[in-house]
Amino acid sequence: AQKITQTQPGMFVQEKEAVTLDCTYDTSDPSYGLFWYKQPSSGEMIFLIYQGSYDQQNATEGRYSLNFQKARKSANLVISASQLGDSAMYFCAMREGRRTGNQFYFGTGTSLTVIP
Amino acid sequence: GAGVSQSPSNKVTEKGKDVELRCDPISGHTALYWYRQSLGQGLEFLIYFQGNSAPDKSGLPSDRFSAERTGGSVSTLTIQRTQQEDSAVYLCASSLWAGQGNNEQFFGPGTRLTVL
């Protein structure tokens, strides 16, 4: 089974609108971390936001927030007030803390295009 | 240095040749990861190092791939007898530690390997 599933290969959003990028994960480890990264066309991977499995609150970082639904094993990224510079690939990742010695698993990514 | 550096940035080689890819992590980071990203795909985990512990080599695709980390800092990924399917961007990342919590990975710019 896939550890991280991103079902949206491509998404479009109007500038200044909000967009949700989906991510579901699969683990039986009670302790894990969830990460979102952005990869612009230039290729660098940029860390956006982190959610720990024991965190009670949804993580927020500026215009990014993580909609963490533990029972559903989903960790969707919400980008508010989209900007043209948000056009990029977005990867969801998970680290399992105990079972696999801190290996990271990445999804296949979602390509986001912001339309002016 | 300020960030993770990788060299070379681009490498073109002939099928059957050996190549070495280098990664300089952020000073003080004890965890180092290698990933492979094929065109338009997500990140494929290859190997990770944590301090002086034995590396997790579970992601290496074949015995043609090997990696070392000398002195707990610089790492070299070696691919022997390269094949055309080895063509990809090889990304290195480091993190402060590989334990619980927000141990975000900082990525290098990658090495684009092309096997002719």
PDB file of C-alpha atoms in Angstrom:
ATOM      1  CA  ALA A   1       0.000   0.000   0.000  1.00  0.00           C
ATOM      2  CA  GLN A   2       1.126   3.534  -0.699  1.00  0.00           C
ATOM      3  CA  LYS A   3       2.292   5.367   2.380  1.00  0.00           C
ATOM      4  CA  ILE A   4       1.326   8.771   0.956  1.00  0.00           C
ATOM      5  CA  THR A   5      -1.391   9.308  -1.638  1.00  0.00           C
ATOM      6  CA  GLN A   6      -1.963  12.525  -3.519  1.00  0.00           C
ATOM      7  CA  THR A   7      -4.879  12.012  -5.860  1.00  0.00           C
ATOM      8  CA  GLN A   8      -4.756  15.338  -7.690  1.00  0.00           C
ATOM      9  CA  PRO A   9      -2.051  15.325 -10.347  1.00  0.00           C
ATOM     10  CA  GLY A  10      -2.979  18.871 -11.374  1.00  0.00           C
ATOM     11  CA  MET A  11      -4.983  21.716  -9.887  1.00  0.00           C
ATOM     12  CA  PHE A  12      -5.918  25.192 -11.076  1.00  0.00           C
ATOM     13  CA  VAL A  13      -6.911  28.118  -8.883  1.00  0.00           C
ATOM     14  CA  GLN A  14      -7.779  31.700  -9.560  1.00  0.00           C
ATOM     15  CA  GLU A  15      -5.424  34.264  -8.094  1.00  0.00           C
ATOM     16  CA  LYS A  16      -6.533  35.408  -4.610  1.00  0.00           C
ATOM     17  CA  GLU A  17      -8.736  32.362  -4.138  1.00  0.00           C
ATOM     18  CA  ALA A  18      -8.085  29.545  -1.657  1.00  0.00           C
ATOM     19  CA  VAL A  19      -7.156  26.033  -2.765  1.00  0.00           C
ATOM     20  CA  THR A  20      -6.970  22.676  -0.984  1.00  0.00           C
ATOM     21  CA  LEU A  21      -4.430  20.045  -1.973  1.00  0.00           C
ATOM     22  CA  ASP A  22      -5.326  16.555  -0.813  1.00  0.00           C
ATOM     23  CA  CYS A  23      -3.084  14.113   0.980  1.00  0.00           C
ATOM     24  CA  THR A  24      -3.904  10.836   2.675  1.00  0.00           C
ATOM     25  CA  TYR A  25      -1.435   8.645   4.492  1.00  0.00           C
ATOM     26  CA  ASP A  26      -1.154   5.112   5.739  1.00  0.00           C
ATOM     27  CA  THR A  27       0.638   4.113   8.902  1.00  0.00           C
ATOM     28  CA  SER A  28       0.117   2.024  11.994  1.00  0.00           C
ATOM     29  CA  ASP A  29       2.808   3.894  13.880  1.00  0.00           C
ATOM     30  CA  PRO A  30       1.215   6.076  16.583  1.00  0.00           C
ATOM     31  CA  SER A  31       4.017   8.614  16.282  1.00  0.00           C
ATOM     32  CA  TYR A  32       4.560  10.265  12.941  1.00  0.00           C
ATOM     33  CA  GLY A  33       5.058  13.620  11.312  1.00  0.00           C
ATOM     34  CA  LEU A  34       3.476  15.075   8.214  1.00  0.00           C
ATOM     35  CA  PHE A  35       5.207  17.603   5.980  1.00  0.00           C
ATOM     36  CA  TRP A  36       4.387  19.626   2.918  1.00  0.00           C
ATOM     37  CA  TYR A  37       7.031  20.796   0.468  1.00  0.00           C
ATOM     38  CA  LYS A  38       6.834  23.089  -2.543  1.00  0.00           C
ATOM     39  CA  GLN A  39       8.962  22.519  -5.631  1.00  0.00           C
ATOM     40  CA  PRO A  40       8.934  25.414  -8.121  1.00  0.00           C
ATOM     41  CA  SER A  41      10.068  24.906 -11.705  1.00  0.00           C
ATOM     42  CA  SER A  42      13.586  25.818 -10.613  1.00  0.00           C
ATOM     43  CA  GLY A  43      13.705  22.470  -8.812  1.00  0.00           C
ATOM     44  CA  GLU A  44      14.516  23.316  -5.207  1.00  0.00           C
ATOM     45  CA  MET A  45      12.409  21.743  -2.472  1.00  0.00           C
ATOM     46  CA  ILE A  46      11.004  24.272  -0.028  1.00  0.00           C
ATOM     47  CA  PHE A  47       9.587  23.227   3.337  1.00  0.00           C
ATOM     48  CA  LEU A  48       6.147  24.719   4.001  1.00  0.00           C
ATOM     49  CA  ILE A  49       4.500  23.248   7.055  1.00  0.00           C
ATOM     50  CA  TYR A  50       4.674  20.431   9.611  1.00  0.00           C
ATOM     51  CA  GLN A  51       2.044  18.556  11.652  1.00  0.00           C
ATOM     52  CA  GLY A  52       2.890  16.099  14.391  1.00  0.00           C
ATOM     53  CA  SER A  53       0.605  13.161  15.034  1.00  0.00           C
ATOM     54  CA  TYR A  54       0.053  14.238  18.632  1.00  0.00           C
ATOM     55  CA  ASP A  55      -0.538  17.900  17.848  1.00  0.00           C
ATOM     56  CA  GLN A  56      -4.006  18.972  18.951  1.00  0.00           C
ATOM     57  CA  GLN A  57      -4.198  22.036  16.751  1.00  0.00           C
ATOM     58  CA  ASN A  58      -3.989  22.226  12.984  1.00  0.00           C
ATOM     59  CA  ALA A  59      -0.671  23.685  11.905  1.00  0.00           C
ATOM     60  CA  THR A  60      -0.605  27.117  10.284  1.00  0.00           C
ATOM     61  CA  GLU A  61       2.230  29.042   8.646  1.00  0.00           C
ATOM     62  CA  GLY A  62       1.191  32.322   7.106  1.00  0.00           C
ATOM     63  CA  ARG A  63      -1.078  31.566   4.151  1.00  0.00           C
ATOM     64  CA  TYR A  64      -0.568  27.818   4.596  1.00  0.00           C
ATOM     65  CA  SER A  65      -2.628  25.684   6.910  1.00  0.00           C
ATOM     66  CA  LEU A  66      -2.847  21.957   7.317  1.00  0.00           C
ATOM     67  CA  ASN A  67      -6.291  20.399   7.704  1.00  0.00           C
ATOM     68  CA  PHE A  68      -5.342  17.418   9.855  1.00  0.00           C
ATOM     69  CA  GLN A  69      -8.046  14.764  10.212  1.00  0.00           C
ATOM     70  CA  LYS A  70      -6.385  11.975  12.123  1.00  0.00           C
ATOM     71  CA  ALA A  71      -9.247   9.486  12.027  1.00  0.00           C
ATOM     72  CA  ARG A  72      -9.443   9.822   8.246  1.00  0.00           C
ATOM     73  CA  LYS A  73      -5.648   9.824   7.931  1.00  0.00           C
ATOM     74  CA  SER A  74      -5.724  12.943   5.841  1.00  0.00           C
ATOM     75  CA  ALA A  75      -3.462  15.985   5.919  1.00  0.00           C
ATOM     76  CA  ASN A  76      -4.708  18.400   3.309  1.00  0.00           C
ATOM     77  CA  LEU A  77      -2.818  21.603   2.593  1.00  0.00           C
ATOM     78  CA  VAL A  78      -4.881  24.768   2.336  1.00  0.00           C
ATOM     79  CA  ILE A  79      -3.367  27.777   0.610  1.00  0.00           C
ATOM     80  CA  SER A  80      -5.323  30.959   1.161  1.00  0.00           C
ATOM     81  CA  ALA A  81      -5.237  34.013  -1.100  1.00  0.00           C
ATOM     82  CA  SER A  82      -3.307  32.261  -3.880  1.00  0.00           C
ATOM     83  CA  GLN A  83      -0.534  34.170  -5.589  1.00  0.00           C
ATOM     84  CA  LEU A  84       1.064  33.640  -8.987  1.00  0.00           C
ATOM     85  CA  GLY A  85       4.249  32.577  -7.214  1.00  0.00           C
ATOM     86  CA  ASP A  86       2.389  29.653  -5.671  1.00  0.00           C
ATOM     87  CA  SER A  87       2.427  27.861  -9.030  1.00  0.00           C
ATOM     88  CA  ALA A  88       4.589  24.804  -8.366  1.00  0.00           C
ATOM     89  CA  MET A  89       4.581  21.120  -7.515  1.00  0.00           C
ATOM     90  CA  TYR A  90       3.481  20.333  -3.981  1.00  0.00           C
ATOM     91  CA  PHE A  91       4.568  17.194  -2.182  1.00  0.00           C
ATOM     92  CA  CYS A  92       3.111  15.679   0.951  1.00  0.00           C
ATOM     93  CA  ALA A  93       5.501  13.596   3.052  1.00  0.00           C
ATOM     94  CA  MET A  94       5.379  11.491   6.180  1.00  0.00           C
ATOM     95  CA  ARG A  95       8.008  10.407   8.645  1.00  0.00           C
ATOM     96  CA  GLU A  96       7.285   7.348  10.753  1.00  0.00           C
ATOM     97  CA  GLY A  97       9.084   7.805  14.010  1.00  0.00           C
ATOM     98  CA  ARG A  98       9.634   4.332  15.324  1.00  0.00           C
ATOM     99  CA  ARG A  99       8.980   1.567  12.869  1.00  0.00           C
ATOM    100  CA  THR A 100      11.259   2.572  10.049  1.00  0.00           C
ATOM    101  CA  GLY A 101      13.960   4.597  11.733  1.00  0.00           C
ATOM    102  CA  ASN A 102      12.816   7.954  10.479  1.00  0.00           C
ATOM    103  CA  GLN A 103      12.558   7.281   6.788  1.00  0.00           C
ATOM    104  CA  PHE A 104      10.539   9.853   4.884  1.00  0.00           C
ATOM    105  CA  TYR A 105       7.867   8.858   2.385  1.00  0.00           C
ATOM    106  CA  PHE A 106       6.789  11.287  -0.334  1.00  0.00           C
ATOM    107  CA  GLY A 107       3.657  11.387  -2.441  1.00  0.00           C
ATOM    108  CA  THR A 108       3.691  11.746  -6.212  1.00  0.00           C
ATOM    109  CA  GLY A 109       2.856  15.423  -5.966  1.00  0.00           C
ATOM    110  CA  THR A 110       0.210  17.867  -7.162  1.00  0.00           C
ATOM    111  CA  SER A 111       0.964  20.462  -9.799  1.00  0.00           C
ATOM    112  CA  LEU A 112      -0.732  23.744  -8.879  1.00  0.00           C
ATOM    113  CA  THR A 113      -1.267  26.471 -11.435  1.00  0.00           C
ATOM    114  CA  VAL A 114      -2.471  29.884 -10.290  1.00  0.00           C
ATOM    115  CA  ILE A 115      -4.401  31.716 -12.971  1.00  0.00           C
ATOM    116  CA  PRO A 116      -4.241  35.525 -13.087  1.00  0.00           C
TER     117      PRO A 116
ATOM    118  CA  GLY B   1      27.776  26.886   4.244  1.00  0.00           C
ATOM    119  CA  ALA B   2      24.349  28.443   4.342  1.00  0.00           C
ATOM    120  CA  GLY B   3      22.553  25.478   2.839  1.00  0.00           C
ATOM    121  CA  VAL B   4      22.945  21.993   1.439  1.00  0.00           C
ATOM    122  CA  SER B   5      25.202  21.941  -1.585  1.00  0.00           C
ATOM    123  CA  GLN B   6      25.535  19.269  -4.229  1.00  0.00           C
ATOM    124  CA  SER B   7      28.020  18.725  -6.997  1.00  0.00           C
ATOM    125  CA  PRO B   8      28.077  18.486  -9.874  1.00  0.00           C
ATOM    126  CA  SER B   9      24.859  20.257 -10.773  1.00  0.00           C
ATOM    127  CA  ASN B  10      24.719  18.356 -14.049  1.00  0.00           C
ATOM    128  CA  LYS B  11      26.404  15.140 -15.104  1.00  0.00           C
ATOM    129  CA  VAL B  12      26.240  13.509 -18.497  1.00  0.00           C
ATOM    130  CA  THR B  13      27.805  10.067 -18.758  1.00  0.00           C
ATOM    131  CA  GLU B  14      27.873   7.096 -21.036  1.00  0.00           C
ATOM    132  CA  LYS B  15      26.119   3.870 -20.235  1.00  0.00           C
ATOM    133  CA  GLY B  16      28.375   1.564 -18.271  1.00  0.00           C
ATOM    134  CA  LYS B  17      30.475   4.278 -16.662  1.00  0.00           C
ATOM    135  CA  ASP B  18      30.646   4.912 -12.922  1.00  0.00           C
ATOM    136  CA  VAL B  19      29.570   8.255 -11.436  1.00  0.00           C
ATOM    137  CA  GLU B  20      30.018   9.909  -8.055  1.00  0.00           C
ATOM    138  CA  LEU B  21      27.623  12.515  -6.727  1.00  0.00           C
ATOM    139  CA  ARG B  22      28.575  14.648  -3.765  1.00  0.00           C
ATOM    140  CA  CYS B  23      26.510  16.235  -1.010  1.00  0.00           C
ATOM    141  CA  ASP B  24      27.640  18.749   1.597  1.00  0.00           C
ATOM    142  CA  PRO B  25      24.978  18.989   4.318  1.00  0.00           C
ATOM    143  CA  ILE B  26      24.320  21.938   6.574  1.00  0.00           C
ATOM    144  CA  SER B  27      26.936  22.083   9.295  1.00  0.00           C
ATOM    145  CA  GLY B  28      25.735  20.399  12.460  1.00  0.00           C
ATOM    146  CA  HIS B  29      23.014  18.364  10.781  1.00  0.00           C
ATOM    147  CA  THR B  30      23.321  14.757  11.859  1.00  0.00           C
ATOM    148  CA  ALA B  31      20.844  13.228   9.415  1.00  0.00           C
ATOM    149  CA  LEU B  32      21.456  13.044   5.666  1.00  0.00           C
ATOM    150  CA  TYR B  33      19.134  11.624   3.018  1.00  0.00           C
ATOM    151  CA  TRP B  34      19.480  10.781  -0.664  1.00  0.00           C
ATOM    152  CA  TYR B  35      16.488  10.723  -3.003  1.00  0.00           C
ATOM    153  CA  ARG B  36      15.980  10.161  -6.695  1.00  0.00           C
ATOM    154  CA  GLN B  37      13.408  12.102  -8.693  1.00  0.00           C
ATOM    155  CA  SER B  38      12.628  10.963 -12.199  1.00  0.00           C
ATOM    156  CA  LEU B  39      11.075  13.416 -14.642  1.00  0.00           C
ATOM    157  CA  GLY B  40       7.629  14.460 -13.446  1.00  0.00           C
ATOM    158  CA  GLN B  41       7.667  12.013 -10.570  1.00  0.00           C
ATOM    159  CA  GLY B  42       7.800  12.188  -6.805  1.00  0.00           C
ATOM    160  CA  LEU B  43      10.802  11.522  -4.638  1.00  0.00           C
ATOM    161  CA  GLU B  44      12.115   8.005  -4.287  1.00  0.00           C
ATOM    162  CA  PHE B  45      13.989   7.388  -1.051  1.00  0.00           C
ATOM    163  CA  LEU B  46      17.412   5.841  -1.540  1.00  0.00           C
ATOM    164  CA  ILE B  47      19.401   5.912   1.697  1.00  0.00           C
ATOM    165  CA  TYR B  48      19.772   7.846   4.906  1.00  0.00           C
ATOM    166  CA  PHE B  49      22.513   8.353   7.454  1.00  0.00           C
ATOM    167  CA  GLN B  50      22.025   9.287  11.090  1.00  0.00           C
ATOM    168  CA  GLY B  51      25.136  10.206  13.012  1.00  0.00           C
ATOM    169  CA  ASN B  52      27.444   7.224  13.403  1.00  0.00           C
ATOM    170  CA  SER B  53      24.665   4.651  13.122  1.00  0.00           C
ATOM    171  CA  ALA B  54      24.544   2.131  10.313  1.00  0.00           C
ATOM    172  CA  PRO B  55      22.810   3.737   7.328  1.00  0.00           C
ATOM    173  CA  ASP B  56      19.330   2.727   6.214  1.00  0.00           C
ATOM    174  CA  LYS B  57      19.988   1.400   2.713  1.00  0.00           C
ATOM    175  CA  SER B  58      16.535  -0.025   2.169  1.00  0.00           C
ATOM    176  CA  GLY B  59      15.746   2.273  -0.763  1.00  0.00           C
ATOM    177  CA  LEU B  60      18.784   1.538  -2.921  1.00  0.00           C
ATOM    178  CA  PRO B  61      17.410   0.046  -6.163  1.00  0.00           C
ATOM    179  CA  SER B  62      20.315  -2.309  -6.884  1.00  0.00           C
ATOM    180  CA  ASP B  63      23.804  -3.232  -5.763  1.00  0.00           C
ATOM    181  CA  ARG B  64      25.159  -0.799  -8.352  1.00  0.00           C
ATOM    182  CA  PHE B  65      24.203   1.968  -5.932  1.00  0.00           C
ATOM    183  CA  SER B  66      26.203   2.727  -2.810  1.00  0.00           C
ATOM    184  CA  ALA B  67      26.781   5.694  -0.563  1.00  0.00           C
ATOM    185  CA  GLU B  68      29.245   6.777   2.067  1.00  0.00           C
ATOM    186  CA  ARG B  69      29.284   9.539   4.611  1.00  0.00           C
ATOM    187  CA  THR B  70      32.734  10.411   5.822  1.00  0.00           C
ATOM    188  CA  GLY B  71      33.290  12.015   9.178  1.00  0.00           C
ATOM    189  CA  GLY B  72      29.589  12.467   9.698  1.00  0.00           C
ATOM    190  CA  SER B  73      29.478  15.246   7.136  1.00  0.00           C
ATOM    191  CA  VAL B  74      30.039  14.995   3.374  1.00  0.00           C
ATOM    192  CA  SER B  75      28.329  12.153   1.553  1.00  0.00           C
ATOM    193  CA  THR B  76      29.065  10.549  -1.796  1.00  0.00           C
ATOM    194  CA  LEU B  77      26.518   8.549  -3.777  1.00  0.00           C
ATOM    195  CA  THR B  78      28.169   6.207  -6.255  1.00  0.00           C
ATOM    196  CA  ILE B  79      26.433   4.553  -9.169  1.00  0.00           C
ATOM    197  CA  GLN B  80      28.433   1.838 -10.891  1.00  0.00           C
ATOM    198  CA  ARG B  81      27.914   0.686 -14.457  1.00  0.00           C
ATOM    199  CA  THR B  82      25.263   3.327 -15.076  1.00  0.00           C
ATOM    200  CA  GLN B  83      22.158   2.448 -17.053  1.00  0.00           C
ATOM    201  CA  GLN B  84      19.822   4.754 -18.965  1.00  0.00           C
ATOM    202  CA  GLU B  85      17.107   4.227 -16.354  1.00  0.00           C
ATOM    203  CA  ASP B  86      19.422   5.818 -13.786  1.00  0.00           C
ATOM    204  CA  SER B  87      18.823   9.183 -15.490  1.00  0.00           C
ATOM    205  CA  ALA B  88      17.124  11.399 -12.921  1.00  0.00           C
ATOM    206  CA  VAL B  89      17.697  14.251 -10.515  1.00  0.00           C
ATOM    207  CA  TYR B  90      19.435  13.069  -7.364  1.00  0.00           C
ATOM    208  CA  LEU B  91      18.494  15.149  -4.348  1.00  0.00           C
ATOM    209  CA  CYS B  92      20.288  15.277  -1.043  1.00  0.00           C
ATOM    210  CA  ALA B  93      18.692  16.582   2.146  1.00  0.00           C
ATOM    211  CA  SER B  94      19.878  17.059   5.688  1.00  0.00           C
ATOM    212  CA  SER B  95      18.113  17.633   8.969  1.00  0.00           C
ATOM    213  CA  LEU B  96      19.208  18.585  12.419  1.00  0.00           C
ATOM    214  CA  TRP B  97      18.372  15.139  13.700  1.00  0.00           C
ATOM    215  CA  ALA B  98      16.264  12.219  12.584  1.00  0.00           C
ATOM    216  CA  GLY B  99      14.065  11.897  15.622  1.00  0.00           C
ATOM    217  CA  GLN B 100      10.623  13.034  16.640  1.00  0.00           C
ATOM    218  CA  GLY B 101       9.222  16.448  16.050  1.00  0.00           C
ATOM    219  CA  ASN B 102       9.600  18.957  13.279  1.00  0.00           C
ATOM    220  CA  ASN B 103      12.882  17.696  11.939  1.00  0.00           C
ATOM    221  CA  GLU B 104      12.331  19.283   8.559  1.00  0.00           C
ATOM    222  CA  GLN B 105      14.647  18.344   5.780  1.00  0.00           C
ATOM    223  CA  PHE B 106      16.633  20.995   3.964  1.00  0.00           C
ATOM    224  CA  PHE B 107      17.221  20.031   0.365  1.00  0.00           C
ATOM    225  CA  GLY B 108      20.118  20.712  -1.933  1.00  0.00           C
ATOM    226  CA  PRO B 109      19.641  21.874  -5.527  1.00  0.00           C
ATOM    227  CA  GLY B 110      20.132  18.366  -6.874  1.00  0.00           C
ATOM    228  CA  THR B 111      22.366  16.746  -9.452  1.00  0.00           C
ATOM    229  CA  ARG B 112      20.786  16.083 -12.830  1.00  0.00           C
ATOM    230  CA  LEU B 113      22.242  12.834 -14.147  1.00  0.00           C
ATOM    231  CA  THR B 114      21.843  11.926 -17.796  1.00  0.00           C
ATOM    232  CA  VAL B 115      23.019   8.515 -18.979  1.00  0.00           C
ATOM    233  CA  LEU B 116      23.412   8.301 -22.740  1.00  0.00           C
TER     234      LEU B 116
END
